[in-house]
PDB file of C-alpha atoms and ligand atoms in Angstrom:
ATOM      1  CA  UNK Y   1      41.180  -3.290   9.748  1.00 47.00           C
ATOM      2  CA  UNK Y   2      38.215  -2.480  11.964  1.00 53.00           C
ATOM      3  CA  UNK Y   3      37.034  -5.868  13.207  1.00 54.00           C
ATOM      4  CA  UNK Y   4      33.667  -4.388  14.212  1.00 60.00           C
ATOM      5  CA  UNK Y   5      32.862  -3.035  10.742  1.00 65.00           C
ATOM      6  CA  UNK Y   6      29.762  -4.661   9.217  1.00 69.00           C
ATOM      7  CA  UNK Y   7      30.617  -7.275   6.600  1.00 73.00           C
ATOM      8  CA  UNK Y   8      29.066  -6.404   3.227  1.00 72.00           C
ATOM      9  CA  UNK Y   9      29.350  -9.974   1.994  1.00 72.00           C
ATOM     10  CA  UNK Y  10      27.138 -11.292   4.799  1.00 87.00           C
ATOM     11  CA  UNK Y  11      23.743 -12.546   3.637  1.00 89.00           C
ATOM     12  CA  UNK Y  12      21.903  -9.835   5.592  1.00 94.00           C
ATOM     13  CA  UNK Y  13      23.864  -7.061   3.876  1.00 94.00           C
ATOM     14  CA  UNK Y  14      23.046  -8.191   0.366  1.00 95.00           C
ATOM     15  CA  UNK Y  15      20.507  -6.140  -1.639  1.00 97.00           C
ATOM     16  CA  UNK Y  16      16.732  -6.431  -1.830  1.00 98.00           C
ATOM     17  CA  UNK Y  17      15.357  -6.930  -5.350  1.00 98.00           C
ATOM     18  CA  UNK Y  18      12.171  -5.019  -6.204  1.00 98.00           C
ATOM     19  CA  UNK Y  19      10.368  -5.224  -9.541  1.00 98.00           C
ATOM     20  CA  UNK Y  20       7.269  -4.247 -11.469  1.00 98.00           C
ATOM     21  CA  UNK Y  21       5.984  -4.364 -15.030  1.00 97.00           C
ATOM     22  CA  UNK Y  22       7.445  -0.892 -15.302  1.00 97.00           C
ATOM     23  CA  UNK Y  23       7.954   2.250 -13.241  1.00 98.00           C
ATOM     24  CA  UNK Y  24       4.852   1.877 -11.031  1.00 98.00           C
ATOM     25  CA  UNK Y  25       6.651  -0.094  -8.338  1.00 98.00           C
ATOM     26  CA  UNK Y  26       8.783   2.980  -7.651  1.00 98.00           C
ATOM     27  CA  UNK Y  27       5.786   4.109  -5.555  1.00 98.00           C
ATOM     28  CA  UNK Y  28       6.469   1.059  -3.340  1.00 98.00           C
ATOM     29  CA  UNK Y  29      10.259   1.484  -3.505  1.00 98.00           C
ATOM     30  CA  UNK Y  30       9.886   4.939  -1.922  1.00 98.00           C
ATOM     31  CA  UNK Y  31       8.158   3.443   1.119  1.00 98.00           C
ATOM     32  CA  UNK Y  32      10.812   0.712   1.369  1.00 98.00           C
ATOM     33  CA  UNK Y  33      13.669   3.214   1.171  1.00 98.00           C
ATOM     34  CA  UNK Y  34      12.034   5.443   3.794  1.00 98.00           C
ATOM     35  CA  UNK Y  35      11.404   2.573   6.233  1.00 98.00           C
ATOM     36  CA  UNK Y  36      14.671   0.714   5.603  1.00 98.00           C
ATOM     37  CA  UNK Y  37      17.190   3.448   4.707  1.00 97.00           C
ATOM     38  CA  UNK Y  38      20.247   1.221   5.254  1.00 96.00           C
ATOM     39  CA  UNK Y  39      19.138  -1.453   2.814  1.00 97.00           C
ATOM     40  CA  UNK Y  40      20.664  -1.644  -0.666  1.00 97.00           C
ATOM     41  CA  UNK Y  41      17.865  -1.706  -3.228  1.00 98.00           C
ATOM     42  CA  UNK Y  42      17.840  -2.984  -6.803  1.00 98.00           C
ATOM     43  CA  UNK Y  43      14.782  -2.054  -8.876  1.00 98.00           C
ATOM     44  CA  UNK Y  44      13.852  -3.613 -12.220  1.00 98.00           C
ATOM     45  CA  UNK Y  45      11.333  -1.811 -14.440  1.00 98.00           C
ATOM     46  CA  UNK Y  46      10.197  -4.348 -17.045  1.00 97.00           C
ATOM     47  CA  UNK Y  47       8.825  -1.487 -19.142  1.00 97.00           C
ATOM     48  CA  UNK Y  48       9.483  -3.162 -22.486  1.00 96.00           C
ATOM     49  CA  UNK Y  49       6.802  -5.683 -21.522  1.00 96.00           C
ATOM     50  CA  UNK Y  50       4.373  -3.251 -19.817  1.00 96.00           C
ATOM     51  CA  UNK Y  51       1.504  -3.372 -19.353  1.00 95.00           C
ATOM     52  CA  UNK Y  52       1.145  -6.770 -17.686  1.00 94.00           C
ATOM     53  CA  UNK Y  53      -2.585  -6.129 -17.191  1.00 90.00           C
ATOM     54  CA  UNK Y  54      -3.596  -7.621 -20.540  1.00 89.00           C
ATOM     55  CA  UNK Y  55      -1.127 -10.546 -20.528  1.00 94.00           C
ATOM     56  CA  UNK Y  56      -1.891 -14.141 -19.583  1.00 94.00           C
ATOM     57  CA  UNK Y  57      -0.769 -15.448 -16.167  1.00 95.00           C
ATOM     58  CA  UNK Y  58       1.699 -17.755 -17.984  1.00 96.00           C
ATOM     59  CA  UNK Y  59       3.277 -14.814 -19.854  1.00 97.00           C
ATOM     60  CA  UNK Y  60       3.545 -12.782 -16.648  1.00 97.00           C
ATOM     61  CA  UNK Y  61       5.018 -15.714 -14.725  1.00 98.00           C
ATOM     62  CA  UNK Y  62       7.700 -16.143 -17.402  1.00 98.00           C
ATOM     63  CA  UNK Y  63       8.631 -12.456 -17.087  1.00 98.00           C
ATOM     64  CA  UNK Y  64       8.756 -12.749 -13.280  1.00 98.00           C
ATOM     65  CA  UNK Y  65      11.092 -15.764 -13.484  1.00 98.00           C
ATOM     66  CA  UNK Y  66      13.452 -13.913 -15.805  1.00 98.00           C
ATOM     67  CA  UNK Y  67      13.569 -10.864 -13.535  1.00 98.00           C
ATOM     68  CA  UNK Y  68      13.919 -12.976 -10.371  1.00 98.00           C
ATOM     69  CA  UNK Y  69      16.885 -14.817 -11.955  1.00 98.00           C
ATOM     70  CA  UNK Y  70      18.487 -11.456 -12.814  1.00 98.00           C
ATOM     71  CA  UNK Y  71      18.021 -10.061  -9.296  1.00 98.00           C
ATOM     72  CA  UNK Y  72      19.197 -13.245  -7.592  1.00 97.00           C
ATOM     73  CA  UNK Y  73      22.297 -13.285  -9.829  1.00 97.00           C
ATOM     74  CA  UNK Y  74      22.959  -9.763  -8.496  1.00 97.00           C
ATOM     75  CA  UNK Y  75      22.873 -11.157  -4.951  1.00 96.00           C
ATOM     76  CA  UNK Y  76      19.289 -10.373  -3.863  1.00 97.00           C
ATOM     77  CA  UNK Y  77      18.483 -11.698  -0.373  1.00 97.00           C
ATOM     78  CA  UNK Y  78      14.737 -11.077  -0.794  1.00 98.00           C
ATOM     79  CA  UNK Y  79      12.330 -10.096  -3.567  1.00 98.00           C
ATOM     80  CA  UNK Y  80       9.436  -7.656  -3.560  1.00 98.00           C
ATOM     81  CA  UNK Y  81       6.892  -8.066  -6.349  1.00 98.00           C
ATOM     82  CA  UNK Y  82       5.850  -4.391  -6.440  1.00 98.00           C
ATOM     83  CA  UNK Y  83       2.990  -5.143  -8.800  1.00 98.00           C
ATOM     84  CA  UNK Y  84      -0.537  -6.302  -7.977  1.00 97.00           C
ATOM     85  CA  UNK Y  85      -0.982  -7.922 -11.388  1.00 96.00           C
ATOM     86  CA  UNK Y  86       2.253  -9.933 -11.194  1.00 97.00           C
ATOM     87  CA  UNK Y  87       1.496 -10.981  -7.624  1.00 97.00           C
ATOM     88  CA  UNK Y  88      -1.933 -12.271  -8.648  1.00 96.00           C
ATOM     89  CA  UNK Y  89      -0.457 -14.155 -11.607  1.00 96.00           C
ATOM     90  CA  UNK Y  90       2.809 -15.507 -10.260  1.00 97.00           C
ATOM     91  CA  UNK Y  91       3.401 -15.267  -6.504  1.00 97.00           C
ATOM     92  CA  UNK Y  92       2.713 -18.974  -5.830  1.00 97.00           C
ATOM     93  CA  UNK Y  93       5.009 -20.093  -8.658  1.00 98.00           C
ATOM     94  CA  UNK Y  94       7.737 -17.674  -7.526  1.00 98.00           C
ATOM     95  CA  UNK Y  95       7.592 -18.962  -3.945  1.00 98.00           C
ATOM     96  CA  UNK Y  96       7.670 -22.533  -5.192  1.00 98.00           C
ATOM     97  CA  UNK Y  97      10.713 -21.937  -7.378  1.00 98.00           C
ATOM     98  CA  UNK Y  98      12.898 -19.661  -5.223  1.00 98.00           C
ATOM     99  CA  UNK Y  99      13.949 -20.237  -1.627  1.00 96.00           C
ATOM    100  CA  UNK Y 100      14.183 -16.655  -0.404  1.00 96.00           C
ATOM    101  CA  UNK Y 101      11.632 -14.324   1.187  1.00 97.00           C
ATOM    102  CA  UNK Y 102       9.231 -13.049  -1.507  1.00 98.00           C
ATOM    103  CA  UNK Y 103       6.800 -10.284  -0.641  1.00 98.00           C
ATOM    104  CA  UNK Y 104       3.854  -9.626  -2.921  1.00 98.00           C
ATOM    105  CA  UNK Y 105       0.960  -7.203  -2.835  1.00 97.00           C
ATOM    106  CA  UNK Y 106      -2.770  -7.105  -3.392  1.00 96.00           C
ATOM    107  CA  UNK Y 107      -5.404  -4.372  -3.637  1.00 97.00           C
ATOM    108  CA  UNK Y 108      -6.244  -2.987  -0.171  1.00 97.00           C
ATOM    109  CA  UNK Y 109      -9.814  -4.309  -0.028  1.00 97.00           C
ATOM    110  CA  UNK Y 110      -9.573  -5.149   3.678  1.00 96.00           C
ATOM    111  CA  UNK Y 111      -8.340  -1.714   4.873  1.00 96.00           C
ATOM    112  CA  UNK Y 112     -10.815  -0.016   2.531  1.00 97.00           C
ATOM    113  CA  UNK Y 113     -13.729  -2.065   3.885  1.00 96.00           C
ATOM    114  CA  UNK Y 114     -12.673  -1.075   7.414  1.00 95.00           C
ATOM    115  CA  UNK Y 115     -12.242   2.607   6.508  1.00 96.00           C
ATOM    116  CA  UNK Y 116     -15.463   3.067   4.522  1.00 97.00           C
ATOM    117  CA  UNK Y 117     -18.241   4.868   6.401  1.00 97.00           C
ATOM    118  CA  UNK Y 118     -21.048   4.130   3.962  1.00 97.00           C
ATOM    119  CA  UNK Y 119     -19.972   0.585   3.071  1.00 97.00           C
ATOM    120  CA  UNK Y 120     -19.314   1.311  -0.611  1.00 98.00           C
ATOM    121  CA  UNK Y 121     -15.742   0.947  -1.857  1.00 98.00           C
ATOM    122  CA  UNK Y 122     -14.276   1.389  -5.311  1.00 98.00           C
ATOM    123  CA  UNK Y 123     -11.287  -0.579  -6.593  1.00 98.00           C
ATOM    124  CA  UNK Y 124      -9.162   0.716  -9.469  1.00 98.00           C
ATOM    125  CA  UNK Y 125      -6.883  -1.997 -10.882  1.00 97.00           C
ATOM    126  CA  UNK Y 126      -5.775  -3.721 -14.058  1.00 96.00           C
ATOM    127  CA  UNK Y 127      -7.905  -6.212 -15.989  1.00 95.00           C
ATOM    128  CA  UNK Y 128      -5.470  -8.971 -14.958  1.00 94.00           C
ATOM    129  CA  UNK Y 129      -5.824  -8.226 -11.241  1.00 96.00           C
ATOM    130  CA  UNK Y 130      -9.604  -7.901 -11.318  1.00 96.00           C
ATOM    131  CA  UNK Y 131     -10.150 -11.194 -13.092  1.00 94.00           C
ATOM    132  CA  UNK Y 132      -7.631 -13.156 -11.010  1.00 95.00           C
ATOM    133  CA  UNK Y 133      -8.516 -15.915  -8.584  1.00 95.00           C
ATOM    134  CA  UNK Y 134      -6.547 -14.005  -5.942  1.00 95.00           C
ATOM    135  CA  UNK Y 135      -8.845 -11.007  -6.234  1.00 97.00           C
ATOM    136  CA  UNK Y 136     -11.924 -13.241  -6.090  1.00 97.00           C
ATOM    137  CA  UNK Y 137     -10.480 -14.684  -2.870  1.00 96.00           C
ATOM    138  CA  UNK Y 138      -9.952 -11.171  -1.474  1.00 96.00           C
ATOM    139  CA  UNK Y 139     -13.578 -10.261  -2.134  1.00 97.00           C
ATOM    140  CA  UNK Y 140     -14.705 -13.498  -0.574  1.00 96.00           C
ATOM    141  CA  UNK Y 141     -12.668 -12.820   2.578  1.00 95.00           C
ATOM    142  CA  UNK Y 142     -13.075  -9.081   3.055  1.00 95.00           C
ATOM    143  CA  UNK Y 143     -15.701  -7.795   0.654  1.00 91.00           C
ATOM    144  CA  UNK Y 144     -18.753  -9.575   2.053  1.00 90.00           C
ATOM    145  CA  UNK Y 145     -20.064  -6.766   4.218  1.00 92.00           C
ATOM    146  CA  UNK Y 146     -19.433  -3.950   1.775  1.00 97.00           C
ATOM    147  CA  UNK Y 147     -20.463  -3.135  -1.763  1.00 97.00           C
ATOM    148  CA  UNK Y 148     -17.365  -3.351  -3.975  1.00 97.00           C
ATOM    149  CA  UNK Y 149     -17.395  -1.478  -7.275  1.00 97.00           C
ATOM    150  CA  UNK Y 150     -14.480  -2.458  -9.512  1.00 98.00           C
ATOM    151  CA  UNK Y 151     -13.054  -0.496 -12.424  1.00 98.00           C
ATOM    152  CA  UNK Y 152     -10.320  -1.629 -14.795  1.00 97.00           C
ATOM    153  CA  UNK Y 153      -8.221   1.363 -15.885  1.00 97.00           C
ATOM    154  CA  UNK Y 154      -7.062   0.343 -19.358  1.00 96.00           C
ATOM    155  CA  UNK Y 155      -4.405   2.751 -20.648  1.00 96.00           C
ATOM    156  CA  UNK Y 156      -3.540   4.410 -17.344  1.00 97.00           C
ATOM    157  CA  UNK Y 157      -0.373   2.361 -16.747  1.00 97.00           C
ATOM    158  CA  UNK Y 158       0.864   3.508 -20.166  1.00 96.00           C
ATOM    159  CA  UNK Y 159       0.289   7.180 -19.221  1.00 97.00           C
ATOM    160  CA  UNK Y 160       2.493   6.764 -16.136  1.00 97.00           C
ATOM    161  CA  UNK Y 161       5.091   4.840 -18.163  1.00 97.00           C
ATOM    162  CA  UNK Y 162       5.327   7.864 -20.487  1.00 96.00           C
ATOM    163  CA  UNK Y 163       5.692  10.155 -17.462  1.00 96.00           C
ATOM    164  CA  UNK Y 164       2.367  11.846 -18.253  1.00 97.00           C
ATOM    165  CA  UNK Y 165       0.971  12.328 -14.764  1.00 97.00           C
ATOM    166  CA  UNK Y 166      -1.257  15.336 -15.278  1.00 93.00           C
ATOM    167  CA  UNK Y 167      -1.767  15.835 -18.996  1.00 96.00           C
ATOM    168  CA  UNK Y 168      -5.234  16.446 -20.426  1.00 96.00           C
ATOM    169  CA  UNK Y 169      -5.238  12.917 -21.859  1.00 97.00           C
ATOM    170  CA  UNK Y 170      -4.372  11.331 -18.486  1.00 97.00           C
ATOM    171  CA  UNK Y 171      -6.960  13.400 -16.626  1.00 97.00           C
ATOM    172  CA  UNK Y 172      -9.643  12.540 -19.186  1.00 97.00           C
ATOM    173  CA  UNK Y 173      -8.916   8.849 -18.717  1.00 97.00           C
ATOM    174  CA  UNK Y 174      -9.012   9.168 -14.930  1.00 97.00           C
ATOM    175  CA  UNK Y 175     -12.337  11.013 -15.048  1.00 97.00           C
ATOM    176  CA  UNK Y 176     -13.763   8.260 -17.238  1.00 97.00           C
ATOM    177  CA  UNK Y 177     -12.767   5.607 -14.691  1.00 98.00           C
ATOM    178  CA  UNK Y 178     -13.633   7.511 -11.512  1.00 97.00           C
ATOM    179  CA  UNK Y 179     -17.078   8.689 -12.606  1.00 96.00           C
ATOM    180  CA  UNK Y 180     -18.794   5.263 -12.292  1.00 97.00           C
ATOM    181  CA  UNK Y 181     -17.321   4.788  -8.795  1.00 97.00           C
ATOM    182  CA  UNK Y 182     -18.648   8.157  -7.676  1.00 96.00           C
ATOM    183  CA  UNK Y 183     -22.011   7.439  -9.292  1.00 97.00           C
ATOM    184  CA  UNK Y 184     -22.253   4.273  -7.185  1.00 97.00           C
ATOM    185  CA  UNK Y 185     -21.495   6.343  -4.057  1.00 97.00           C
ATOM    186  CA  UNK Y 186     -18.053   4.970  -3.170  1.00 98.00           C
ATOM    187  CA  UNK Y 187     -16.531   6.917  -0.254  1.00 98.00           C
ATOM    188  CA  UNK Y 188     -13.244   4.974  -0.326  1.00 98.00           C
ATOM    189  CA  UNK Y 189     -11.165   4.171  -3.398  1.00 98.00           C
ATOM    190  CA  UNK Y 190      -8.415   1.551  -3.532  1.00 98.00           C
ATOM    191  CA  UNK Y 191      -5.439   2.308  -5.783  1.00 98.00           C
ATOM    192  CA  UNK Y 192      -5.020  -1.345  -6.763  1.00 98.00           C
ATOM    193  CA  UNK Y 193      -2.069  -0.907  -9.112  1.00 98.00           C
ATOM    194  CA  UNK Y 194       1.312   0.491  -8.135  1.00 98.00           C
ATOM    195  CA  UNK Y 195       1.317   2.938 -11.045  1.00 98.00           C
ATOM    196  CA  UNK Y 196      -1.779   4.753  -9.713  1.00 98.00           C
ATOM    197  CA  UNK Y 197      -0.269   6.514  -6.650  1.00 98.00           C
ATOM    198  CA  UNK Y 198       1.657   8.594  -9.192  1.00 98.00           C
ATOM    199  CA  UNK Y 199      -1.630  10.019 -10.468  1.00 98.00           C
ATOM    200  CA  UNK Y 200      -3.154  10.385  -6.978  1.00 98.00           C
ATOM    201  CA  UNK Y 201      -3.097  14.193  -7.277  1.00 97.00           C
ATOM    202  CA  UNK Y 202      -5.025  14.045 -10.541  1.00 96.00           C
ATOM    203  CA  UNK Y 203      -7.498  11.591  -8.946  1.00 97.00           C
ATOM    204  CA  UNK Y 204      -7.829  13.847  -5.888  1.00 97.00           C
ATOM    205  CA  UNK Y 205      -8.694  16.816  -8.148  1.00 95.00           C
ATOM    206  CA  UNK Y 206     -11.639  14.860  -9.494  1.00 94.00           C
ATOM    207  CA  UNK Y 207     -12.926  13.179  -6.316  1.00 96.00           C
ATOM    208  CA  UNK Y 208     -12.465  16.139  -3.947  1.00 94.00           C
ATOM    209  CA  UNK Y 209     -11.390  15.978  -0.299  1.00 95.00           C
ATOM    210  CA  UNK Y 210     -14.077  13.718   1.167  1.00 93.00           C
ATOM    211  CA  UNK Y 211     -13.065  10.461  -0.467  1.00 97.00           C
ATOM    212  CA  UNK Y 212     -10.307   8.298   1.009  1.00 97.00           C
ATOM    213  CA  UNK Y 213      -7.681   6.994  -1.419  1.00 98.00           C
ATOM    214  CA  UNK Y 214      -5.949   3.852  -0.193  1.00 97.00           C
ATOM    215  CA  UNK Y 215      -2.566   2.647  -1.404  1.00 95.00           C
ATOM    216  CA  UNK Y 216      -0.641  -0.401  -0.178  1.00 94.00           C
ATOM    217  CA  UNK Y 217       2.981   0.755  -0.513  1.00 96.00           C
ATOM    218  CA  UNK Y 218       3.514   1.497   3.190  1.00 96.00           C
ATOM    219  CA  UNK Y 219       1.988  -1.842   4.248  1.00 96.00           C
ATOM    220  CA  UNK Y 220       4.271  -3.724   1.822  1.00 98.00           C
ATOM    221  CA  UNK Y 221       7.351  -1.988   3.255  1.00 98.00           C
ATOM    222  CA  UNK Y 222       6.278  -2.943   6.801  1.00 98.00           C
ATOM    223  CA  UNK Y 223       5.654  -6.532   5.758  1.00 98.00           C
ATOM    224  CA  UNK Y 224       9.100  -6.653   4.113  1.00 98.00           C
ATOM    225  CA  UNK Y 225      10.722  -5.358   7.317  1.00 98.00           C
ATOM    226  CA  UNK Y 226       8.868  -7.974   9.401  1.00 98.00           C
ATOM    227  CA  UNK Y 227       9.916 -10.807   7.099  1.00 97.00           C
ATOM    228  CA  UNK Y 228      13.545  -9.697   6.948  1.00 97.00           C
ATOM    229  CA  UNK Y 229      13.613  -9.471  10.750  1.00 97.00           C
ATOM    230  CA  UNK Y 230      12.109 -12.960  11.107  1.00 97.00           C
ATOM    231  CA  UNK Y 231      14.680 -14.375   8.681  1.00 95.00           C
ATOM    232  CA  UNK Y 232      17.509 -12.424  10.379  1.00 95.00           C
ATOM    233  CA  UNK Y 233      18.180 -10.675   7.093  1.00 96.00           C
ATOM    234  CA  UNK Y 234      17.969  -7.010   8.125  1.00 96.00           C
ATOM    235  CA  UNK Y 235      21.073  -5.082   7.081  1.00 95.00           C
ATOM    236  CA  UNK Y 236      23.456  -3.934   9.800  1.00 92.00           C
ATOM    237  CA  UNK Y 237      25.227  -1.446   7.522  1.00 88.00           C
ATOM    238  CA  UNK Y 238      25.008   1.964   9.139  1.00 85.00           C
ATOM    239  CA  UNK Y 239      25.366   4.129   6.047  1.00 89.00           C
ATOM    240  CA  UNK Y 240      22.603   5.149   3.632  1.00 92.00           C
ATOM    241  CA  UNK Y 241      21.819   2.191   1.341  1.00 94.00           C
ATOM    242  CA  UNK Y 242      22.339   2.572  -2.417  1.00 96.00           C
ATOM    243  CA  UNK Y 243      19.415   2.392  -4.861  1.00 98.00           C
ATOM    244  CA  UNK Y 244      20.037   1.106  -8.390  1.00 98.00           C
ATOM    245  CA  UNK Y 245      17.508   1.080 -11.206  1.00 98.00           C
ATOM    246  CA  UNK Y 246      17.491  -1.236 -14.231  1.00 98.00           C
ATOM    247  CA  UNK Y 247      15.149  -0.697 -17.155  1.00 98.00           C
ATOM    248  CA  UNK Y 248      14.560  -2.338 -20.515  1.00 97.00           C
ATOM    249  CA  UNK Y 249      12.365   0.544 -21.696  1.00 96.00           C
ATOM    250  CA  UNK Y 250      12.886   1.389 -25.354  1.00 94.00           C
ATOM    251  CA  UNK Y 251      11.787   5.000 -24.684  1.00 94.00           C
ATOM    252  CA  UNK Y 252      14.417   7.693 -25.053  1.00 93.00           C
ATOM    253  CA  UNK Y 253      13.222   9.525 -21.938  1.00 95.00           C
ATOM    254  CA  UNK Y 254      13.186   6.373 -19.750  1.00 96.00           C
ATOM    255  CA  UNK Y 255      15.837   7.712 -17.381  1.00 96.00           C
ATOM    256  CA  UNK Y 256      14.034  11.060 -17.000  1.00 97.00           C
ATOM    257  CA  UNK Y 257      10.754   9.315 -16.248  1.00 97.00           C
ATOM    258  CA  UNK Y 258      12.436   7.251 -13.512  1.00 98.00           C
ATOM    259  CA  UNK Y 259      14.151  10.286 -12.005  1.00 98.00           C
ATOM    260  CA  UNK Y 260      10.952  12.270 -12.085  1.00 97.00           C
ATOM    261  CA  UNK Y 261       9.010   9.531 -10.276  1.00 98.00           C
ATOM    262  CA  UNK Y 262      11.843   8.821  -7.819  1.00 98.00           C
ATOM    263  CA  UNK Y 263      12.064  12.543  -7.127  1.00 97.00           C
ATOM    264  CA  UNK Y 264      15.842  12.908  -7.409  1.00 95.00           C
ATOM    265  CA  UNK Y 265      18.745  11.866  -9.577  1.00 96.00           C
ATOM    266  CA  UNK Y 266      18.920   8.117 -10.028  1.00 97.00           C
ATOM    267  CA  UNK Y 267      21.509   5.499 -10.945  1.00 97.00           C
ATOM    268  CA  UNK Y 268      19.825   3.948 -14.022  1.00 97.00           C
ATOM    269  CA  UNK Y 269      21.221   1.116 -16.154  1.00 96.00           C
ATOM    270  CA  UNK Y 270      19.627   0.197 -19.491  1.00 95.00           C
ATOM    271  CA  UNK Y 271      19.218  -3.527 -19.951  1.00 94.00           C
TER     272      UNK Y 271
HETATM  273  N1  LIG Z 301       2.005  -1.765 -11.482  1.00 86.24           N
HETATM  274  C1  LIG Z 301       1.247  -2.895 -11.954  1.00 86.24           C
HETATM  275  C2  LIG Z 301       0.239  -3.342 -10.914  1.00 86.24           C
HETATM  276  O1  LIG Z 301       0.402  -3.016  -9.747  1.00 86.24           O
HETATM  277  C3  LIG Z 301       0.699  -2.567 -13.297  1.00 86.24           C
HETATM  278  C4  LIG Z 301       0.452  -3.777 -14.107  1.00 86.24           C
HETATM  279  C5  LIG Z 301       0.466  -3.536 -15.599  1.00 86.24           C
HETATM  280  O2  LIG Z 301       1.546  -3.370 -16.145  1.00 86.24           O
HETATM  281  O3  LIG Z 301      -0.599  -3.608 -16.206  1.00 86.24           O
HETATM  282  O4  LIG Z 301      -0.697  -4.039 -11.193  1.00 86.24           O
END
C-alpha cells in the first residue's frame, strides 16, 4: 500500500453537491469543473419541478431541503445552489439547517454597474428573483448610481429545459425580452438566471457586439474555491474528478439535453 496516496474517505476528498431547478446550473458546473478539476462533482437537476421562478419561497425551500438531504446522504462536503431563484428564496434557511459550506448566487448587478459606460444596465431574471427581498437589497447596495431596467423572462427556462437553444420560438421569446432593455439604452445586460448563458449566442445575435453580457458562473466557482480553502476542504486527489448527474426530468430526451449542455458524454442517473 502506498502510504502517501490521498485518502478518498477524508472529508476534503468527498464530493461537492451542485443543484438547480433544472439543467441551467450546468452553466455554473462547467466553471467549477474547469477551476477545480480534481474535485468530484454531483449535480442534481430538479427538472420535474422546474421552473422555480413562479413558485413560492416556501415551495422552493422545501425542494432545496430535499435535494440538500439527497446530496449530503451521498457524502457532499459543500453545496452550491447554482440557481439565482433558489438562492433568493432559500439560502438563509439552508445555511441555518445545514452545517457545511453553502455557496449561493445572485444576479451580477455590482459588476454590471461597474462595467456599464452609460450607467444603464439591464437584468434578465425570473419573476421569483426579481421580486425577492434579496434582489431589492442588491439594488439598494449596488444599483443606486445606475439606471436598472429589469425584465422577467417567463418561458425561457422551459426552452432551455427542452434543449431548444436556438429555435425560432426561443429566439422570438428572447427578442421580446431584450427589446425593452435596448429601447431603454442598456449597454450591459446581466444574465440573472443560470439557464440564460446557454442562450447567450442567441442573445448576442440580437444585441450585437457592443453590449456586454454578464454571467456569474466564474465568480461562483472562485467563491467556492475560496470557501473550500478556508475550510481546508480542497481535494488533494491528483486525478481528474468524476462528474455525476442526477435528474428527475420526465422528458424522454433528458439525458441528451444534459449531454448537449455539458458538451460531452455524461454519467446521468434518473431519480
Ligand atoms: N436557473 C434558475 C435561476 O438561476 C432558474 C429558475 C427557474 O427554474 O425558474 O434562477
